[in-house]
Tab-separated table of C-alpha atoms in Angstrom:
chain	number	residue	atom	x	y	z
A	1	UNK	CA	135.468	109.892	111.111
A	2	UNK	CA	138.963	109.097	111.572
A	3	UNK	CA	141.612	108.414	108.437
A	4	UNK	CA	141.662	104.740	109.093
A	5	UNK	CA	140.378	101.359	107.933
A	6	UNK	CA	136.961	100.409	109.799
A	7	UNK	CA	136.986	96.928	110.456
A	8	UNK	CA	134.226	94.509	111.921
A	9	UNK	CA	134.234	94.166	115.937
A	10	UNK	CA	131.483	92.012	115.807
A	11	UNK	CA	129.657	89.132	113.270
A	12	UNK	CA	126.154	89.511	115.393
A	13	UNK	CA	123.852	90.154	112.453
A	14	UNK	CA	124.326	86.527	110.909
A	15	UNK	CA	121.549	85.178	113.190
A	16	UNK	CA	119.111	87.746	112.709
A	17	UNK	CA	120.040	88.019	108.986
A	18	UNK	CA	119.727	84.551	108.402
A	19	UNK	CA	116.241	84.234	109.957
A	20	UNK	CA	114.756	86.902	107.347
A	21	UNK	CA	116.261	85.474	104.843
A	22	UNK	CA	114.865	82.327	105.210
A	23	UNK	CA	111.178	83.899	106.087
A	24	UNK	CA	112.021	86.457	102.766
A	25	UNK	CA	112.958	83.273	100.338
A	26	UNK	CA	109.480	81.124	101.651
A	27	UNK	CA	107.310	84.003	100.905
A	28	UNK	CA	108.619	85.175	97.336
A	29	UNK	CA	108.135	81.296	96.897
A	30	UNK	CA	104.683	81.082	98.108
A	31	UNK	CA	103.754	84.252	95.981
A	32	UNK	CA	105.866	82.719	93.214
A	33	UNK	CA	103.230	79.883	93.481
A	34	UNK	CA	100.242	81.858	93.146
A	35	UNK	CA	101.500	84.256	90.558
A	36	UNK	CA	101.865	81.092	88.265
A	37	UNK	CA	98.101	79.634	89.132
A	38	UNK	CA	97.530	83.748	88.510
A	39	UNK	CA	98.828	83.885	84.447
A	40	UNK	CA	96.384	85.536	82.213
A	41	UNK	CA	95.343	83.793	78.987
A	42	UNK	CA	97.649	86.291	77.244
A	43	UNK	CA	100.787	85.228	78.671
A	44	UNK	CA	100.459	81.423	78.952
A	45	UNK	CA	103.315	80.907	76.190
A	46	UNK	CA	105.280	81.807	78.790
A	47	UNK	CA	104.055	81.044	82.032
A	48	UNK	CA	107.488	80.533	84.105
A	49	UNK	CA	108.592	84.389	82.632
A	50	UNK	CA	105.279	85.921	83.577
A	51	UNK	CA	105.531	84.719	87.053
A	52	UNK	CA	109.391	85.543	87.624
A	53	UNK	CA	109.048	88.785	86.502
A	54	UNK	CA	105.826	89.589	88.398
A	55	UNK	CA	107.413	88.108	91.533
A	56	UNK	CA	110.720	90.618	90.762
A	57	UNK	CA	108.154	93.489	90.410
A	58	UNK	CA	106.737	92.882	93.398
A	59	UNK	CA	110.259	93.140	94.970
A	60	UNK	CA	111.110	96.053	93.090
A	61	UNK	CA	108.071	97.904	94.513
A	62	UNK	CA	108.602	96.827	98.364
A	63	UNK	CA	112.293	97.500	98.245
A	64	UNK	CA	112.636	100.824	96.196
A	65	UNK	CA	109.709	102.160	98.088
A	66	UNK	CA	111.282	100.727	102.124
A	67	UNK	CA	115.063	102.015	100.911
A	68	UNK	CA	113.611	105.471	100.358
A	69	UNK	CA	111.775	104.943	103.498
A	70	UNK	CA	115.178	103.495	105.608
A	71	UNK	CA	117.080	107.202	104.871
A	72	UNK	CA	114.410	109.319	105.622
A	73	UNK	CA	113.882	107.327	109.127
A	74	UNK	CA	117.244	107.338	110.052
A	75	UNK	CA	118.749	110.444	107.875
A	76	UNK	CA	121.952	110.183	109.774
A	77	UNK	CA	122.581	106.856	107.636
A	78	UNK	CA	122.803	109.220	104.350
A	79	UNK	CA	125.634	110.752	106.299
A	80	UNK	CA	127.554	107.758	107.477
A	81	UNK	CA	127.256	104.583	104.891
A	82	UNK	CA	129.859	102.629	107.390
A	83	UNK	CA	128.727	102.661	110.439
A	84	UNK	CA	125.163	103.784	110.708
A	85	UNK	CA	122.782	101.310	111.719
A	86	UNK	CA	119.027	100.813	111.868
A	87	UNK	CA	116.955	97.302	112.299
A	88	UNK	CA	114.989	98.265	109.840
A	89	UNK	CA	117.638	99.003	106.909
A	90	UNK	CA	119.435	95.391	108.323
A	91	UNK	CA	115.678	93.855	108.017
A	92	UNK	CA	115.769	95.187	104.442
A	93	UNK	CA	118.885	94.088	103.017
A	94	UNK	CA	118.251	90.727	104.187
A	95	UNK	CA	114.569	90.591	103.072
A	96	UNK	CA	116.108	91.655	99.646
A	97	UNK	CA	119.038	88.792	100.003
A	98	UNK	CA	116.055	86.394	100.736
A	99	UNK	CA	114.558	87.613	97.348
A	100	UNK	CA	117.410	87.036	95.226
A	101	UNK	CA	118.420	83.364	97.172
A	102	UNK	CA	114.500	82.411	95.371
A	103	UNK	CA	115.131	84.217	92.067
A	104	UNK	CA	118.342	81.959	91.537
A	105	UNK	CA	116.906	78.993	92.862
A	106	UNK	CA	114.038	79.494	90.770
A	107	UNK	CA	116.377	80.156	87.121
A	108	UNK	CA	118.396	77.077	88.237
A	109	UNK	CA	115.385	74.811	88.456
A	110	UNK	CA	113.531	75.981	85.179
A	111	UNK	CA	115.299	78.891	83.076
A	112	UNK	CA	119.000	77.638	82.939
A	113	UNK	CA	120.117	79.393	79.839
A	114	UNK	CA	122.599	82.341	78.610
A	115	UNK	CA	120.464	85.273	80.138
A	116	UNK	CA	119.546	83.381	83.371
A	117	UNK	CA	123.024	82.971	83.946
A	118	UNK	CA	124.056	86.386	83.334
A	119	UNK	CA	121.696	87.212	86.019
A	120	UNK	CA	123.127	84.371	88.368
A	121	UNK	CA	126.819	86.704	88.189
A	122	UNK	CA	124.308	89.316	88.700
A	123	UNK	CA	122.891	87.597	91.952
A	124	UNK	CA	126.620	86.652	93.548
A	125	UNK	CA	127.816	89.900	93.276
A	126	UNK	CA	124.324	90.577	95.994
A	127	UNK	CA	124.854	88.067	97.840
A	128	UNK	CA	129.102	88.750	98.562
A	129	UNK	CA	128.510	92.650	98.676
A	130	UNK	CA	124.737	92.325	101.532
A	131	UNK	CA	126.417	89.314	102.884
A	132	UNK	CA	129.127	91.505	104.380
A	133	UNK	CA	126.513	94.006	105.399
A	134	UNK	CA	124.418	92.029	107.147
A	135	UNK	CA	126.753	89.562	109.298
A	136	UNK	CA	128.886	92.834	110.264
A	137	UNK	CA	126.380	95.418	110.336
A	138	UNK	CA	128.870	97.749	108.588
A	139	UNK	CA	127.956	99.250	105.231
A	140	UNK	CA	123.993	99.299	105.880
A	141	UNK	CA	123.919	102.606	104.295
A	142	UNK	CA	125.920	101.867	101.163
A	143	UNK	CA	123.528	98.524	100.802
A	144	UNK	CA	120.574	100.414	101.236
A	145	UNK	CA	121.620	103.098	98.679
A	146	UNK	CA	122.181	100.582	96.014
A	147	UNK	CA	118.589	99.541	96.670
A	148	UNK	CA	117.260	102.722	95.712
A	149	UNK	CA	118.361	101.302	91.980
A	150	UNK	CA	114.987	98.982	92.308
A	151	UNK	CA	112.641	101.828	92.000
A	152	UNK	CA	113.837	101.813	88.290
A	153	UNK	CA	113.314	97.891	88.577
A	154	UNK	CA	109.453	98.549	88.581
A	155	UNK	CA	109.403	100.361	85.760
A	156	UNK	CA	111.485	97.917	83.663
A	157	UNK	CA	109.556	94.562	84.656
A	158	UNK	CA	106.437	96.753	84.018
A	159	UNK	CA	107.897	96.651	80.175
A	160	UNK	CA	108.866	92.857	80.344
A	161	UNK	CA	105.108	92.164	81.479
A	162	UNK	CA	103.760	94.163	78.925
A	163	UNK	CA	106.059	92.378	76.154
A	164	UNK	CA	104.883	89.095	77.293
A	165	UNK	CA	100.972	89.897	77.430
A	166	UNK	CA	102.138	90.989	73.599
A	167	UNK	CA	101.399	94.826	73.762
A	168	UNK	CA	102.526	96.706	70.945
A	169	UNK	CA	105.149	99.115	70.980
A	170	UNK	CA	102.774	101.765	70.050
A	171	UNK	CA	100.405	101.228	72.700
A	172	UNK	CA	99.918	104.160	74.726
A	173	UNK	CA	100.310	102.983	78.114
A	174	UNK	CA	103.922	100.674	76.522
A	175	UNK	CA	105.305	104.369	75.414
A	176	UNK	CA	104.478	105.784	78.732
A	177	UNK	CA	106.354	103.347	80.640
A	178	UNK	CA	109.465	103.889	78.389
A	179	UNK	CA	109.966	106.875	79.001
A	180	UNK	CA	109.452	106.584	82.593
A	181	UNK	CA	111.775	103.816	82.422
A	182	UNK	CA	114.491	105.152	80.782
A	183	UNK	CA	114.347	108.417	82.833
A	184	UNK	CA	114.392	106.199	85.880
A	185	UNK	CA	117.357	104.248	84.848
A	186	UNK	CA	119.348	107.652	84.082
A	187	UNK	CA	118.566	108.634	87.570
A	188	UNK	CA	118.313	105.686	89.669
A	189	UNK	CA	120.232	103.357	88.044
A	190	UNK	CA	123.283	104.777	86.210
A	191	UNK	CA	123.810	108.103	88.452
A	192	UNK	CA	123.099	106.083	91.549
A	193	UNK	CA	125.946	103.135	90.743
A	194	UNK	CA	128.285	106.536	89.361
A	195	UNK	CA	127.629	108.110	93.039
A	196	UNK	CA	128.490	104.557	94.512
A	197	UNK	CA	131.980	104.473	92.875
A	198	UNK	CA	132.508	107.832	93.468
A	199	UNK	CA	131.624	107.163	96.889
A	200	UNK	CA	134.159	104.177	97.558
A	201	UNK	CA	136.794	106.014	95.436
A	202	UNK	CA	137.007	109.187	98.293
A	203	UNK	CA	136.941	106.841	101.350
A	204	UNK	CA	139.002	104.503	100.373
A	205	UNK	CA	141.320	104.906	103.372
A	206	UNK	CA	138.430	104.322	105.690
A	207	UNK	CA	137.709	100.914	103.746
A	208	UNK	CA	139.694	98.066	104.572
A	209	UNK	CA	141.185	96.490	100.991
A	210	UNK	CA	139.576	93.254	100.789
A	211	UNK	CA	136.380	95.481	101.045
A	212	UNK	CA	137.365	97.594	98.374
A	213	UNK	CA	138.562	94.899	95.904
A	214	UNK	CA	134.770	93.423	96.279
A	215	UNK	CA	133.199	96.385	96.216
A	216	UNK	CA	135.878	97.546	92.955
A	217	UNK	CA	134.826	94.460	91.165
A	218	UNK	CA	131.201	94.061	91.900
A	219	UNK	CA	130.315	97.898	90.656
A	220	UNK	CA	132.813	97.080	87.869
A	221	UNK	CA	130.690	94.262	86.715
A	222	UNK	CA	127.480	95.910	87.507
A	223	UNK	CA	128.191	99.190	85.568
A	224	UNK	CA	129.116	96.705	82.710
A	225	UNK	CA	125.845	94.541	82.865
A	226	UNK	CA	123.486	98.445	82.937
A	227	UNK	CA	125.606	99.827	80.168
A	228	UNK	CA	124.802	96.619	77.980
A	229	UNK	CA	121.097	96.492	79.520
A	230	UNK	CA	120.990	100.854	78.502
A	231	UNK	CA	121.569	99.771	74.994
A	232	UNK	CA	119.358	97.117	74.474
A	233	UNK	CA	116.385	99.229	75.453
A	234	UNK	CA	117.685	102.023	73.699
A	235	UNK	CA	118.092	99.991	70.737
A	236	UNK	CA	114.433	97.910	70.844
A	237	UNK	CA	112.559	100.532	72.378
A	238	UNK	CA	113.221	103.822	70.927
A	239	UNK	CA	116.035	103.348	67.987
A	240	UNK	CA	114.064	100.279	66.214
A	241	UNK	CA	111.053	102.134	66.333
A	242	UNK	CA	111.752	105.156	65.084
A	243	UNK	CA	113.440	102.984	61.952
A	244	UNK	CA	110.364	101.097	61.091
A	245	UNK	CA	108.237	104.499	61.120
A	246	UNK	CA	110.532	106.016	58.624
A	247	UNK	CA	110.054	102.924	56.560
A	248	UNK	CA	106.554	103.004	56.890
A	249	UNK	CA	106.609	106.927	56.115
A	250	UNK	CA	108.428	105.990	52.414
């Protein structure tokens, strides 16, 4: 790699990109539709929740796992985030932008409220940042490493489905996924987005400024949004409890 900025030559991807998008956004939709005709007896005081976050899971699962999958494929992407290209990390980033096109059309129909639209800011930051990856075809790698975040996704709409079928806090299986979850988010979450920054810090000069400015402000708000998230199930899942059980213990 040379010391200078790597800009687009070409905008083929938009076509292709576009197309799985489209055929991404149907099929959460369709699933979307079943998972609601799906909702147990336990969680029908919140139907709309049960199916978002079971269609999210099912996202988290097929892109964590086919991220993993993309590097180990084509290993020379983990070398070169820029320019590196495979069909099948493109295919992914746009099946994932097809994801997140239903999940805000879906909160902007029926969930418009304060933590719906915190996930909306969420959603544009995806939708700049894979936009730019998938019309130019540059920055595959760096998309595709950001998806590796999802695998800790599973874990934590595991907990959300669990909370809504009303399992207690004590339950074995509720514990079990906590601490997988917050081990997870540690890992694939918070060291993942630290790599990322450190990442776009050292090659800098290869990344043109408008780039950087995006990709500055999107981690910026992203690190922000985990570091609130961190605390909140910190503070419900382990901090909480371990208050009530002393008051119990007195």
């Amino acid at each position: 790699m040379t010391d200078t900025e790597i800009w687009p030559e070409k905008f083929d991807g938009a076509v292709y990109g576009l197309a799985v998008v489209i055929t991404s956004s149907f099929l959460f939709y369709v699933f979307g539709r079943i998972a609601h005709v799906l909702t147990p007896a336990s969680a029908c005081h919140s139907p709309w929740r049960w199916k978002n976050i079971l269609v999210s899971l099912v996202h988290a699962v097929i892109v964590g796992t086919w991220a993993c999958l993309s590097f180990y494929e084509t290993p020379k992407m983990a070398e070169d985030l820029i320019k590196t290209y495979s069909t099948s990390a493109h295919t992914l980033i746009s099946f994932s932008f097809g994801y997140f096109v239903y999940d805000m059309w879906d909160m902007m129909i029926y969930q418009r409220n304060r933590h719906s639209f915190e996930l909306m800011g969420h959603h544009v930051v995806i939708f700049i940042c894979f936009g730019i990856a998938i019309v130019t075809k540059l920055y595959i790698g760096y998309a595709v490493v950001a998806l590796v975040i999802e695998i800790n996704s599973i874990f934590l709409h595991i907990r959300q489905l669990l909370q809504i079928c009303r399992y207690s806090k004590n339950n074995s299986a509720y514990r079990l996924n906590s601490l997988i979850n917050l081990g997870t988010f540690v890992v694939c979450r918070i060291s993942v987005m630290a790599w990322m920054s450190r990442w776009l810090l050292i090659n800098k000069d290869l990344v043109p400024l408008i780039f950087y400015s995006i990709g500055s402000v999107g981690l910026a708000i992203m690190t922000v949004m985990n570091i609130i998230l961190f605390y909140r199930l910190l503070q419900s899942d382990f901090i909480k409890k371990n208050e009530s059980k002393k008051e119990n213990s007195h």
